[in-house]
XYZ file of C-alpha atoms in Angstrom:
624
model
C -79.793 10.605 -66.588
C -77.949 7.329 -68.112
C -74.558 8.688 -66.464
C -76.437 8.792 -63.138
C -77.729 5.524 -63.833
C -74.585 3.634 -64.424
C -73.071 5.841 -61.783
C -75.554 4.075 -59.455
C -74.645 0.520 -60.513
C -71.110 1.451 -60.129
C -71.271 2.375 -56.896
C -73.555 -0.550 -56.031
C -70.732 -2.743 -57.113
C -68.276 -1.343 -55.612
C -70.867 -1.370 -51.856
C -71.177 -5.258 -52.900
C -67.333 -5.894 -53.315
C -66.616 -4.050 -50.047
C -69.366 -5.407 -47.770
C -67.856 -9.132 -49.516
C -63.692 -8.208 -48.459
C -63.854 -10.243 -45.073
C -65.639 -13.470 -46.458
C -63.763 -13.251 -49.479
C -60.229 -13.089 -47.719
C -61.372 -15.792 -45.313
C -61.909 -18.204 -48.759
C -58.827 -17.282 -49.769
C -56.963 -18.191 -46.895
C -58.677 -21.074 -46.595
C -57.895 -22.351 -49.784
C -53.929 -21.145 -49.349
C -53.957 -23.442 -46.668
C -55.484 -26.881 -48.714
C -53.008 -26.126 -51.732
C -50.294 -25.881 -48.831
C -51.711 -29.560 -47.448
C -52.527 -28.118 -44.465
C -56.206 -29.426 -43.989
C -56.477 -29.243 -40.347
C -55.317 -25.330 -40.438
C -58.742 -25.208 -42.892
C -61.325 -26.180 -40.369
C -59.505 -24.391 -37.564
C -59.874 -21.454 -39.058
C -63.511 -21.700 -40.927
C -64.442 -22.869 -37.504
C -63.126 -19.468 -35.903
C -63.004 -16.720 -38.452
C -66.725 -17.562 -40.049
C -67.125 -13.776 -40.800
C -70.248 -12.950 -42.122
C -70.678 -15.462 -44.433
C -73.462 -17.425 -42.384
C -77.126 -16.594 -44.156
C -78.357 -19.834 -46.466
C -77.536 -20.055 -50.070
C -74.575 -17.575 -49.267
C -71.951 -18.046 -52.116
C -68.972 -17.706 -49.989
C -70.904 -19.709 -47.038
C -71.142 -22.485 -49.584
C -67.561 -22.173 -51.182
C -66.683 -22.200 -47.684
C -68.422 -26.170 -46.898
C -66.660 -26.812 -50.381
C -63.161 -26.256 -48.656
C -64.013 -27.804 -45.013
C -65.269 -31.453 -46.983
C -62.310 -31.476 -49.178
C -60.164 -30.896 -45.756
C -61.787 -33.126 -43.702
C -61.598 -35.975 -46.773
C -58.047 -35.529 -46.149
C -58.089 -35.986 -42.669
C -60.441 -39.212 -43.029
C -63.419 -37.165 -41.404
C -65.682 -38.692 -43.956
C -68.453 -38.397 -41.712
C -68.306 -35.202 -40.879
C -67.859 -34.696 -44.940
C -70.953 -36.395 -45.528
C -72.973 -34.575 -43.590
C -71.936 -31.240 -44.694
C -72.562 -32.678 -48.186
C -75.956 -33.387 -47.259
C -76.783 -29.962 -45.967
C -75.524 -28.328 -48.771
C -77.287 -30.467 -51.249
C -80.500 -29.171 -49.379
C -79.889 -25.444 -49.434
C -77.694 -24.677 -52.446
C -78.788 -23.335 -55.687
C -76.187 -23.099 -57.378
C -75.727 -25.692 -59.918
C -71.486 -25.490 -59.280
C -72.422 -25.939 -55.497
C -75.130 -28.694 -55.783
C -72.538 -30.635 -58.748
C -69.435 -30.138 -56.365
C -71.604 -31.587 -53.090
C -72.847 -34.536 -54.627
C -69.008 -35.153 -55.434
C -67.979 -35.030 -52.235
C -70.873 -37.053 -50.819
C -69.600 -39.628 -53.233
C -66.031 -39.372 -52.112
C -67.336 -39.384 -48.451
C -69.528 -43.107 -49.233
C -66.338 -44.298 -50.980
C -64.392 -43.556 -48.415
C -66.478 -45.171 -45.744
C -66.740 -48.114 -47.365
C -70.899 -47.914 -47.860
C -71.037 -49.252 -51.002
C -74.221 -50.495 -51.319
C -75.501 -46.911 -50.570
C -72.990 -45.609 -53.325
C -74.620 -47.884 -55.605
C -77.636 -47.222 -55.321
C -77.760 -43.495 -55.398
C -74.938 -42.577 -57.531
C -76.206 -43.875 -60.598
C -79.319 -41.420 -60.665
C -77.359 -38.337 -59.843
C -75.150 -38.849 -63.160
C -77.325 -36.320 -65.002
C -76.770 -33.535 -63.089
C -72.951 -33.996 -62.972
C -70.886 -32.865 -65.848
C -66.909 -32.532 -66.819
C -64.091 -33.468 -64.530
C -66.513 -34.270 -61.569
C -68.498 -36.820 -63.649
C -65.156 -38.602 -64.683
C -64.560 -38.427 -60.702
C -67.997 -39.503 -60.096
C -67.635 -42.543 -62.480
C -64.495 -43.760 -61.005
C -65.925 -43.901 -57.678
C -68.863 -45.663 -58.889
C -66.569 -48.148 -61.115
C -64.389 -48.748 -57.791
C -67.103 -49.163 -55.364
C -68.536 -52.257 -58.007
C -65.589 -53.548 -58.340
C -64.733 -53.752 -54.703
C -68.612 -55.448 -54.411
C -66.958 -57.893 -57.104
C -69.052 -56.468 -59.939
C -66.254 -55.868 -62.540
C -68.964 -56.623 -66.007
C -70.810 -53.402 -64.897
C -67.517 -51.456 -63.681
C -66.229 -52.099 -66.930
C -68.706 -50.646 -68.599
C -69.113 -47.632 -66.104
C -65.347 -47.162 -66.916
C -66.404 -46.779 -70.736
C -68.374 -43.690 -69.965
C -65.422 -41.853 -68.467
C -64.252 -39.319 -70.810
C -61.816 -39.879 -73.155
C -58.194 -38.645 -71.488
C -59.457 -38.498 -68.274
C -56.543 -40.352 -65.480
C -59.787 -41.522 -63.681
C -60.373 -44.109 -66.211
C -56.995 -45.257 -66.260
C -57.178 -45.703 -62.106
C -60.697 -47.755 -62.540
C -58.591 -50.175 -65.130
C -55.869 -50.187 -62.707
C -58.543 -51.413 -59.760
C -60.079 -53.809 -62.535
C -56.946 -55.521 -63.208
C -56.198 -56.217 -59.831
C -59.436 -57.561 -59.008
C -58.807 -59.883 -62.444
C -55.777 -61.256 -61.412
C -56.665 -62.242 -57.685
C -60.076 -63.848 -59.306
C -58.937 -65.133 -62.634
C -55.699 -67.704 -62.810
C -55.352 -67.135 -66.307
C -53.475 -63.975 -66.482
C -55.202 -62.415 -69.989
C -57.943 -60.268 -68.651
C -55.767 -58.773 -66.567
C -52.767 -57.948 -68.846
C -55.486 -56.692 -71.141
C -57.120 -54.209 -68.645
C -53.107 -53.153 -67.760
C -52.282 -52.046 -71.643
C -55.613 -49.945 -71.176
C -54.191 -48.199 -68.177
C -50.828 -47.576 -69.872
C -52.632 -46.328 -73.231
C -54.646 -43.942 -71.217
C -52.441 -42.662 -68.378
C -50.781 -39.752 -70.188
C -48.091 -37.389 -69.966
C -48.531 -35.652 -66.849
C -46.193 -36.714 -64.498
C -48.979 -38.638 -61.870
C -49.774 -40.256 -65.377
C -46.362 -41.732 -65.958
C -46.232 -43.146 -62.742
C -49.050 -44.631 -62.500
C -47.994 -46.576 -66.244
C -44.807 -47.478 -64.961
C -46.782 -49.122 -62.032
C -48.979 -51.051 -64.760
C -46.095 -51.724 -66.677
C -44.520 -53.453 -64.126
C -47.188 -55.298 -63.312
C -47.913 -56.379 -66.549
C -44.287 -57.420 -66.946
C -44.761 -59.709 -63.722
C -47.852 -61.292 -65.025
C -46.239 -61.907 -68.482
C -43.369 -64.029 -66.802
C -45.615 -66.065 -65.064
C -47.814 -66.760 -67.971
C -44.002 -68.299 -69.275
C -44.086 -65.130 -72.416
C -40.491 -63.832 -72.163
C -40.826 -61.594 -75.118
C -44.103 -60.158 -74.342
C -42.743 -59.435 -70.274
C -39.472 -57.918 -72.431
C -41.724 -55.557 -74.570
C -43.477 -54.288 -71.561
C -40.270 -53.403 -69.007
C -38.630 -51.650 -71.538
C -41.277 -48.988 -71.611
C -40.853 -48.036 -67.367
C -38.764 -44.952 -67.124
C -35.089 -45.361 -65.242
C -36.217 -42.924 -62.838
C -39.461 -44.615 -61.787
C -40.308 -45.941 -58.283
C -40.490 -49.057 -59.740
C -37.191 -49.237 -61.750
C -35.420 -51.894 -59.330
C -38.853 -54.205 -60.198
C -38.455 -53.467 -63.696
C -34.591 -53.947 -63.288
C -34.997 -57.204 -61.992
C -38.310 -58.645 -64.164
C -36.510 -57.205 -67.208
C -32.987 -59.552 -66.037
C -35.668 -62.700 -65.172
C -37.157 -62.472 -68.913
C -33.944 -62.007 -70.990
C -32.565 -64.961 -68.988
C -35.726 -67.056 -70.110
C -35.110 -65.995 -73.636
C -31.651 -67.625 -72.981
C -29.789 -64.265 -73.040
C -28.120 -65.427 -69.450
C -25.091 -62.617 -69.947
C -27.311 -59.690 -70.669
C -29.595 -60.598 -67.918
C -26.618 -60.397 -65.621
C -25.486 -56.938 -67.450
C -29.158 -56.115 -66.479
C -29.346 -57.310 -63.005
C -25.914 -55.133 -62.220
C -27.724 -51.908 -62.730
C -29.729 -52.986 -59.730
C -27.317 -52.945 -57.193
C -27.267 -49.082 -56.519
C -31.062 -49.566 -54.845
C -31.517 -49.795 -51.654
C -32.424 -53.905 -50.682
C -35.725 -53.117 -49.211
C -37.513 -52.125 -52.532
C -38.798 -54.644 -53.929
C -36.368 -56.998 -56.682
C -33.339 -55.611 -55.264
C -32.671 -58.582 -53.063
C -33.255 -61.002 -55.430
C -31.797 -59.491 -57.797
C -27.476 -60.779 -55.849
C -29.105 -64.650 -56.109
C -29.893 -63.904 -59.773
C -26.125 -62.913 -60.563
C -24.484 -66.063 -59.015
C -27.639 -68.041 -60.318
C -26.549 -66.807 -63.916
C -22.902 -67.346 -63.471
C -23.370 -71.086 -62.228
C -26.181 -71.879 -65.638
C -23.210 -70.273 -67.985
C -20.778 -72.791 -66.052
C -18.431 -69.649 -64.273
C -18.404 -70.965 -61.074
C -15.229 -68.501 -60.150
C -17.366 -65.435 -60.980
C -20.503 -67.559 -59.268
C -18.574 -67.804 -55.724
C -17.992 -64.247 -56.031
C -21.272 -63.494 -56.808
C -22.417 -65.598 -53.534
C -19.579 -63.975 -51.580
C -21.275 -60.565 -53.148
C -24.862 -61.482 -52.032
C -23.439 -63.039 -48.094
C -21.719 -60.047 -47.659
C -24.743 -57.129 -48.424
C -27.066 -59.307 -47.082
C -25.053 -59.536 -43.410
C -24.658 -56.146 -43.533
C -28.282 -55.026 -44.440
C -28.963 -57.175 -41.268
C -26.455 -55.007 -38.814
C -27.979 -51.791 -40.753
C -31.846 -53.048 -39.710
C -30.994 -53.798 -36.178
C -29.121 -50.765 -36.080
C -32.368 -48.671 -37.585
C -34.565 -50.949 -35.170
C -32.535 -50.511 -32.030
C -32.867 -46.558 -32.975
C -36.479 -46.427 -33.307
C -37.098 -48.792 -30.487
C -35.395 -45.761 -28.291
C -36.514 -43.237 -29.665
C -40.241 -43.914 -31.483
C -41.323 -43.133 -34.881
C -41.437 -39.119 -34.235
C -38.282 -39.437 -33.151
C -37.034 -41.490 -36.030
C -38.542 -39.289 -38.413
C -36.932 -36.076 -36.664
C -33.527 -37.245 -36.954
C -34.182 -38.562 -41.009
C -35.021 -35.555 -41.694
C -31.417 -33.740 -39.865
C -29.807 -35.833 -41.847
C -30.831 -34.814 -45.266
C -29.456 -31.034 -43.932
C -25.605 -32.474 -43.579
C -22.989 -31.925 -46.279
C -22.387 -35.888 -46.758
C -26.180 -36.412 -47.527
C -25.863 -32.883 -50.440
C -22.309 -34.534 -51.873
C -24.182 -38.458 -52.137
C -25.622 -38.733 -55.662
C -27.312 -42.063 -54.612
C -29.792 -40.530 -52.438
C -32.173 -43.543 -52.865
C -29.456 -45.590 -50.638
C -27.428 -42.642 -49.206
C -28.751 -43.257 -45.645
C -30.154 -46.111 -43.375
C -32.382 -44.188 -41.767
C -33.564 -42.337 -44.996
C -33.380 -45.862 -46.855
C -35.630 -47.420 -44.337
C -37.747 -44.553 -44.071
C -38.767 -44.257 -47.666
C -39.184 -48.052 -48.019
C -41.676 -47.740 -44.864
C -43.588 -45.109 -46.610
C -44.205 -47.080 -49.931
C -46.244 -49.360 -47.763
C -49.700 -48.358 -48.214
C -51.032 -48.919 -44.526
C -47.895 -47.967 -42.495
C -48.509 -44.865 -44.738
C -52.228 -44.088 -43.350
C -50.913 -44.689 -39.916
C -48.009 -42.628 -40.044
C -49.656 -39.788 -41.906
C -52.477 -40.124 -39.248
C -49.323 -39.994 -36.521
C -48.338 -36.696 -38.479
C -51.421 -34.810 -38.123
C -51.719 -35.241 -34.337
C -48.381 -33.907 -33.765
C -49.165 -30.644 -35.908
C -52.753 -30.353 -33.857
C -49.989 -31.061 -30.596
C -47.468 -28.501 -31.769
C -50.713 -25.941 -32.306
C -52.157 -26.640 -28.855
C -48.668 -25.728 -27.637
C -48.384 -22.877 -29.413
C -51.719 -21.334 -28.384
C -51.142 -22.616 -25.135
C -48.224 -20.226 -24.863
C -49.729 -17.399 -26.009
C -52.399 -17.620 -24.001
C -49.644 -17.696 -20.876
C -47.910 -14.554 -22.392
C -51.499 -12.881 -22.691
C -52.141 -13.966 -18.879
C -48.481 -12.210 -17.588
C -49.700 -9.190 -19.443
C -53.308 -8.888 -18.154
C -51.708 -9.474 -14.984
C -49.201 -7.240 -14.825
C -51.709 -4.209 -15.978
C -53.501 -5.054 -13.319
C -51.065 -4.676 -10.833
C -49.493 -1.742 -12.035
C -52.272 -0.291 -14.000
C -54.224 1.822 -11.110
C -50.927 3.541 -10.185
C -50.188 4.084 -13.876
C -53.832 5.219 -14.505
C -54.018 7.608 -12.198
C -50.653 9.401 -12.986
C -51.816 9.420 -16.478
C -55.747 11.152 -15.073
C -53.740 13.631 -13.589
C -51.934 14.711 -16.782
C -55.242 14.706 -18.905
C -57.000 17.291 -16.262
C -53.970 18.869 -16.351
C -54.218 19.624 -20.178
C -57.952 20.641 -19.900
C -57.423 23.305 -17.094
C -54.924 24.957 -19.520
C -57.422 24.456 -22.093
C -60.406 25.677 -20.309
C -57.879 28.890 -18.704
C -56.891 29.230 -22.185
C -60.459 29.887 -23.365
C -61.532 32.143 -20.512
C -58.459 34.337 -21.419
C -59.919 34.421 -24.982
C -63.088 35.580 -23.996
C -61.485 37.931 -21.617
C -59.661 39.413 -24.571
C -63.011 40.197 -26.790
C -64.678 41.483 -24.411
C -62.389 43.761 -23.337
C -61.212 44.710 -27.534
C -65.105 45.531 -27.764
C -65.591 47.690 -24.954
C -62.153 49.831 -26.508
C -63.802 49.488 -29.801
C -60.406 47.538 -30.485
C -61.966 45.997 -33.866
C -58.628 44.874 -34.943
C -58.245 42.234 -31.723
C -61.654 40.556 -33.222
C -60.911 41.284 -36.770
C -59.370 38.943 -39.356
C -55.907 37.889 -39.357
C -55.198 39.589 -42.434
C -56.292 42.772 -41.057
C -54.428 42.556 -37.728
C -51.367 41.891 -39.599
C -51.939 45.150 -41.849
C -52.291 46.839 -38.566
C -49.282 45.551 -37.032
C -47.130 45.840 -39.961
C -48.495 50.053 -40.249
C -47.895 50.215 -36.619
C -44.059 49.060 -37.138
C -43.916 51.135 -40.876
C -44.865 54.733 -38.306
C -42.150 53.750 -35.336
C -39.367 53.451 -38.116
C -40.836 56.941 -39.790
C -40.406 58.370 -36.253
C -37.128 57.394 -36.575
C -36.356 58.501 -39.674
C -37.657 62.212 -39.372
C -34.559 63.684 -38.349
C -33.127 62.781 -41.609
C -36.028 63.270 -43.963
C -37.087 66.536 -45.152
C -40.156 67.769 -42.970
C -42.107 67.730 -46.824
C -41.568 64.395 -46.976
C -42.442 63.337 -43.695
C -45.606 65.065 -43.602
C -46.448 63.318 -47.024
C -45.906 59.854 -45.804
C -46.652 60.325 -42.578
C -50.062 61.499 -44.117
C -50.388 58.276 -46.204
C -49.686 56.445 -43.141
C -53.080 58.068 -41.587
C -55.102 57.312 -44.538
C -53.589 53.784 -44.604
C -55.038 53.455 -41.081
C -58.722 55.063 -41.511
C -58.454 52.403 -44.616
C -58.093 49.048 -42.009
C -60.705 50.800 -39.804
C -62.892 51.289 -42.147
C -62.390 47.650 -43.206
C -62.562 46.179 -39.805
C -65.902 47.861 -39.321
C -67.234 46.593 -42.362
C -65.975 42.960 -41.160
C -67.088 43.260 -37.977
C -70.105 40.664 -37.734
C -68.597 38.505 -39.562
C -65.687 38.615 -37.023
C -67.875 38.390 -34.642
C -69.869 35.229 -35.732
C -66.329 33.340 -36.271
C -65.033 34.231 -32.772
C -68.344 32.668 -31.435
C -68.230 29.515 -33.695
C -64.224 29.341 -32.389
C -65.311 29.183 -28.759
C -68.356 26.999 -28.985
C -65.746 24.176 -30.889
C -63.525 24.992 -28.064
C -66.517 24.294 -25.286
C -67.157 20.872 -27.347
C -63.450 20.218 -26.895
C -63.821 20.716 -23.738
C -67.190 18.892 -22.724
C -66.129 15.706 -24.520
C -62.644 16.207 -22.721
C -64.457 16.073 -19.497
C -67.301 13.228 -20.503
C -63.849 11.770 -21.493
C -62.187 11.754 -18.530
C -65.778 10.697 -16.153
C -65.507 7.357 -18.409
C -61.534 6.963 -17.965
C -62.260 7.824 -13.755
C -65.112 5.593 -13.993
C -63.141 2.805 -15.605
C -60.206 3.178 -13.477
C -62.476 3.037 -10.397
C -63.883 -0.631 -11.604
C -60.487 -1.767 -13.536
C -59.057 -4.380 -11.294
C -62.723 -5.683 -11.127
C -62.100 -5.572 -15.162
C -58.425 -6.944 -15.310
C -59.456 -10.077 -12.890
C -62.723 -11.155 -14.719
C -60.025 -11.014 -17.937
C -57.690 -12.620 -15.921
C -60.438 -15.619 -15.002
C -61.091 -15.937 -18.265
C -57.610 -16.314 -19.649
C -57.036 -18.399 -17.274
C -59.865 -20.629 -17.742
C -59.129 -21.013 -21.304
C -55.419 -22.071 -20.063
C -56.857 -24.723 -18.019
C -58.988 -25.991 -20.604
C -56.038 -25.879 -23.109
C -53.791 -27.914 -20.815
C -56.324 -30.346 -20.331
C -56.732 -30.995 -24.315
C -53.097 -30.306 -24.859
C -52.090 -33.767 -21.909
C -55.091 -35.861 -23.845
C -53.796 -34.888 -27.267
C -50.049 -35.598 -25.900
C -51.330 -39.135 -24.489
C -52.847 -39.657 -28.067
C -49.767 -38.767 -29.917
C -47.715 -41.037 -27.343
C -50.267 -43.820 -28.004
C -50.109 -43.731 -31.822
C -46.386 -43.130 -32.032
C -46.207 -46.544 -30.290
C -48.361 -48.010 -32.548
C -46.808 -46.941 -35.778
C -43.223 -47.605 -34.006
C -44.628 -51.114 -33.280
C -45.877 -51.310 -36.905
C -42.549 -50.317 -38.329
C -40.466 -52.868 -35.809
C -43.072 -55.388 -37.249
C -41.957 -54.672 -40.820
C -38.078 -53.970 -40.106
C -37.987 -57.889 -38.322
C -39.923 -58.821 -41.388
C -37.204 -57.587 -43.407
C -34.355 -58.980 -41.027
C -36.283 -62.002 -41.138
C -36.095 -61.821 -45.548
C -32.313 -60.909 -45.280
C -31.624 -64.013 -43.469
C -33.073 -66.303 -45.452
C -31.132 -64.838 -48.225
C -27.939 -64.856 -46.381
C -28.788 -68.816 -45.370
C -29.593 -69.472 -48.761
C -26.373 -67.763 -50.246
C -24.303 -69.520 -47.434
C -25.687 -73.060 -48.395
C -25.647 -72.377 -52.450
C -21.611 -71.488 -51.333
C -21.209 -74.325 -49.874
C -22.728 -76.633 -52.438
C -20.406 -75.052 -55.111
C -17.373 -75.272 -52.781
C -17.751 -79.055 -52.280
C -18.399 -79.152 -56.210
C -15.035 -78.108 -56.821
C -13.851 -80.018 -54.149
C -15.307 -83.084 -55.832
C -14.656 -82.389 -59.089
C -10.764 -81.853 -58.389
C -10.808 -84.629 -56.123
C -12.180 -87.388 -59.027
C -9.998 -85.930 -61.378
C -6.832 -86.246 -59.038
C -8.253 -90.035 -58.208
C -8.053 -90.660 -61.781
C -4.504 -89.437 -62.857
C -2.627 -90.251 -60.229
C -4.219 -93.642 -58.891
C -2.306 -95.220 -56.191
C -0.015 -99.179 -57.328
C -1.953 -102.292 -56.508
């Protein structure tokens, strides 16, 4: 009885597990396609494939919501996130489900910028959140008080963060930001800096984000006139940090306010390799000459300034180059052809791939800017929904050809094909009748063996051969020994009698079961071929209401895909305008610097010239 039992469960499990396979694969694809950052493939395809999984407090309808919020976060649909974060607040039960939704609903007021709402429910739902989504939760509640210029009670929300957690670090990052724009003296916000670096970690997102803070730090340190404190600081941000040409620089700019002029320009010469549109890199040619005019070099100085004139006038032919490019061609297009040329052999064999390129040089800098970054990535995401509604767009046109094309040649086809299937059941059904014939005439000979077994028909047969070769043989056997096997021979064949009689009914009853499967066979043949007949009458009438359909779909689809192409030709104007902005911004800063470097040549040339002039006034005065 307890094997039966746990038999039953068993088996139950195993119903549970199959009945679960399509929700459970549609999850998992689902969530292939976040960790491949792919949200809009996410909500395509919960939208489409929602197998099943549709009934309230269903665990893979809610892990389902779970995925489309986190997706649409990504893709800035925070409304649409909220709301689904609502709903499932109201009909989960599971404490996972309920702790993940209030999450998101806290990402989705964050991300709208309802703060006020954030602050005043948050704060009540703390309770019910616990580990990694608290810290989360926390954060969001430090950054939406800080942003609402409450930084005494985001400090102490940051507190309650748990001890490790990156989240903490971020709301100290936020907090020192807010410090410096508020406070002019610079302590509260160096202060609040350290934290973040003390708490970022090792994980690689940690040590970014405290080479960020260190850099910052070092900035704030210089300005607050502490040379050794800003020293103490850069030396701590990796070489291979985003913000090593910063550091580069800041770290140059406090060694020559301790006085250490030389090693600030040893310094400053490791900055050169960067590409002059991150930030320090520019400033960092000026420095050099700077530092060669305090230590009284002014050879080395004017090569310095020839130095700076000369990368600065060509970083200006490089930008209008770039700008001229992407004025032609748009961002897309700029973007397609940055992207070729990271595939060529030159771009493999540079080492210096921060500065191999122009485009690539200008692209990356572009990127590090925080809106142009939104935009762009917005940009991004309408070509991939654009490239999709192309894609379905043609195989909805491939689809139409082939509907089409059945139709037209599928009646011919159809009927060629009817004709072979009543073909095959006429030899069938003549095929049967002949088996009938055959039984009835075996049993009206009392020819048992025709209706017997197969076993015993092949006894018979093989006899019947065994007596035509004994015929044969009799001439050379002695007549004794014929008569004694032909005699066994005769016994041998009462034997099979005698068993086929015994068989009989049951031969009988298995002939009869044979030919009513064969007259199933046939009627289902025949109810077969009434529904093929039936559908071939009425198939055009089928193919052309497909046809309509397809077709309507491709109309609708060509429609969405010209508005979606206007949209993508609209943004990609926008961010192309928004990067033109920034590259004659940065033309703009280059020729400053290249004015600046021209006139701080000049001033030295007429220096010398001065200098050698008085000198040559005084030796060699002319006679009175």
């Amino acid at each position: 009885m307890q094997r039966l039992f746990c038999l039953l469960i068993v088996l139950s499990m195993i119903g549970h597990a199959v009945s679960a396979e399509p929700d459970s694969l549609l999850l998992g694809e689902a969530r292939f396609a976040l960790a491949n950052e792919r949200p809009l493939d996410v909500l395509t395809l919960l939208e489409n494939t929602h197998t099943g999984a549709t009934q309230i407090d269903n665990h893979f309808h809610n892990e389902n919501h779970l995925v489309a919020m986190e997706a649409a976060l990504r893709l800035g649909l925070a409304e649409d996130a909220l709301k689904l974060a609502e709903h499932l607040l109201f009909t989960a039960r599971e404490k996972n489900h309920k702790q993940k939704a209030m999450l998101y609903k806290a990402r989705a007021l964050y991300q709208l910028g309802k703060d006020n709402t954030l602050l005043s429910w948050l704060p009540g739902q703390m309770t019910l959140l616990k580990g990694k989504d608290r810290d989360e939760a926390l954060y969001l509640l430090a950054a939406a008080q800080t942003r609402s210029g409450k930084v005494a009670e985001a400090a102490r929300t940051l507190s309650a963060i748990s001890q490790g957690s990156l989240w903490a670090a971020y709301g100290y990052f936020n907090l020192a930001t807010r410090y410096a724009q508020e406070d002019p003296d610079s302590s509260r916000a160096l202060v609040a800096l350290r934290v973040v670096a003390a708490l970022a970690g090792q994980s690689e997102e940690g040590m970014a984000l405290r080479d960020r803070a260190l850099t910052a730090a070092t900035d704030l340190a210089l300005r607050s006139s502490d040379p050794e404190k800003a020293l103490g600081l850069v030396r701590q941000v990796r070489a291979e940090a985003i913000e090593a040409p910063s550091a580069i620089y800041l770290m140059g700019m406090a060694e020559a306010s301790d006085g250490r002029v030389r090693t600030a320009v040893r310094t400053w010469q490791r900055a050169k390799k960067y590409a002059l549109m991150m930030p320090g890199v520019a400033e960092t040619f000026q420095a050099i000459a700077w530092a060669y005019m305090k230590e009284n070099l002014r050879g080395s100085a004017i090569d310095a300034w020839l130095e700076a004139v000369s990368v600065y006038g060509k970083e200006q032919q490089q930008t209008r180059q770039v700008r001229k490019e992407l004025g032609q061609n748009g961002f897309l297009g700029f973007l397609k052809a940055a992207r070729a040329e990271q595939k060529t052999p030159d771009w493999f064999l540079n080492t210096e791939l921060a500065n191999n390129t122009p485009r690539v040089m200008f692209l990356n800098a572009l990127m590090t800017d925080d809106a142009f970054f939104d935009q762009a990535r917005e940009l991004m995401q309408l070509q991939v929904i654009s490239r999709q509604l192309s894609d379905n767009r043609a195989r909805l046109e491939i689809l139409a050809n082939a509907v089409s094309a059945t139709s037209r040649h599928g009646k011919k086809g159809g009927k060629s094909r009817l004709a072979k299937l009543k073909a095959q059941l006429n030899t069938l059904v003549k095929r049967r009748n002949a088996l009938v014939n055959a039984y009835q005439e075996a049993t009206a000979r009392q020819d048992f063996a025709r209706i017997g077994s197969d076993r015993l028909l092949q006894a018979r047969q093989d006899l019947e051969q065994l007596v035509a070769d004994l015929k044969v043989l009799r001439a050379k056997l002695p007549e004794q020994d014929y008569q004694r096997l032909a005699s066994r021979a005769t016994r041998v064949h009462g034997r099979i009698l005698w068993e086929e009689m015994d068989h009989l009914e049951d031969a009988r009853a298995t002939f009869r079961e044979r030919i009513q499967a064969i007259d199933g066979l046939i009627n289902q043949m025949r109810d077969g071929l009434g529904r093929v007949e039936a559908r071939l009458a009425k198939g055009r009438a089928h193919f052309q209401a497909r046809l309509q359909q397809i077709n309507s779909l491709l109309k609708r689809i060509r429609a969405a895909e010209k508005r979606m192409n206007r949209l993508l030709v609209k943004a990609d104007r926008r961010v192309t305008q928004m990067a033109l902005e920034r590259l004659d911004a940065h033309d703009a800063s280059m020729g400053r610097y290249l004015v600046r470097s021209q006139l701080a040549l000049v001033n030295l040339y007429d220096q010398l010239a001065v200098a050698e002039y008085g000198t040559g006034t005084e030796t060699g005065r002319p006679a009175q």
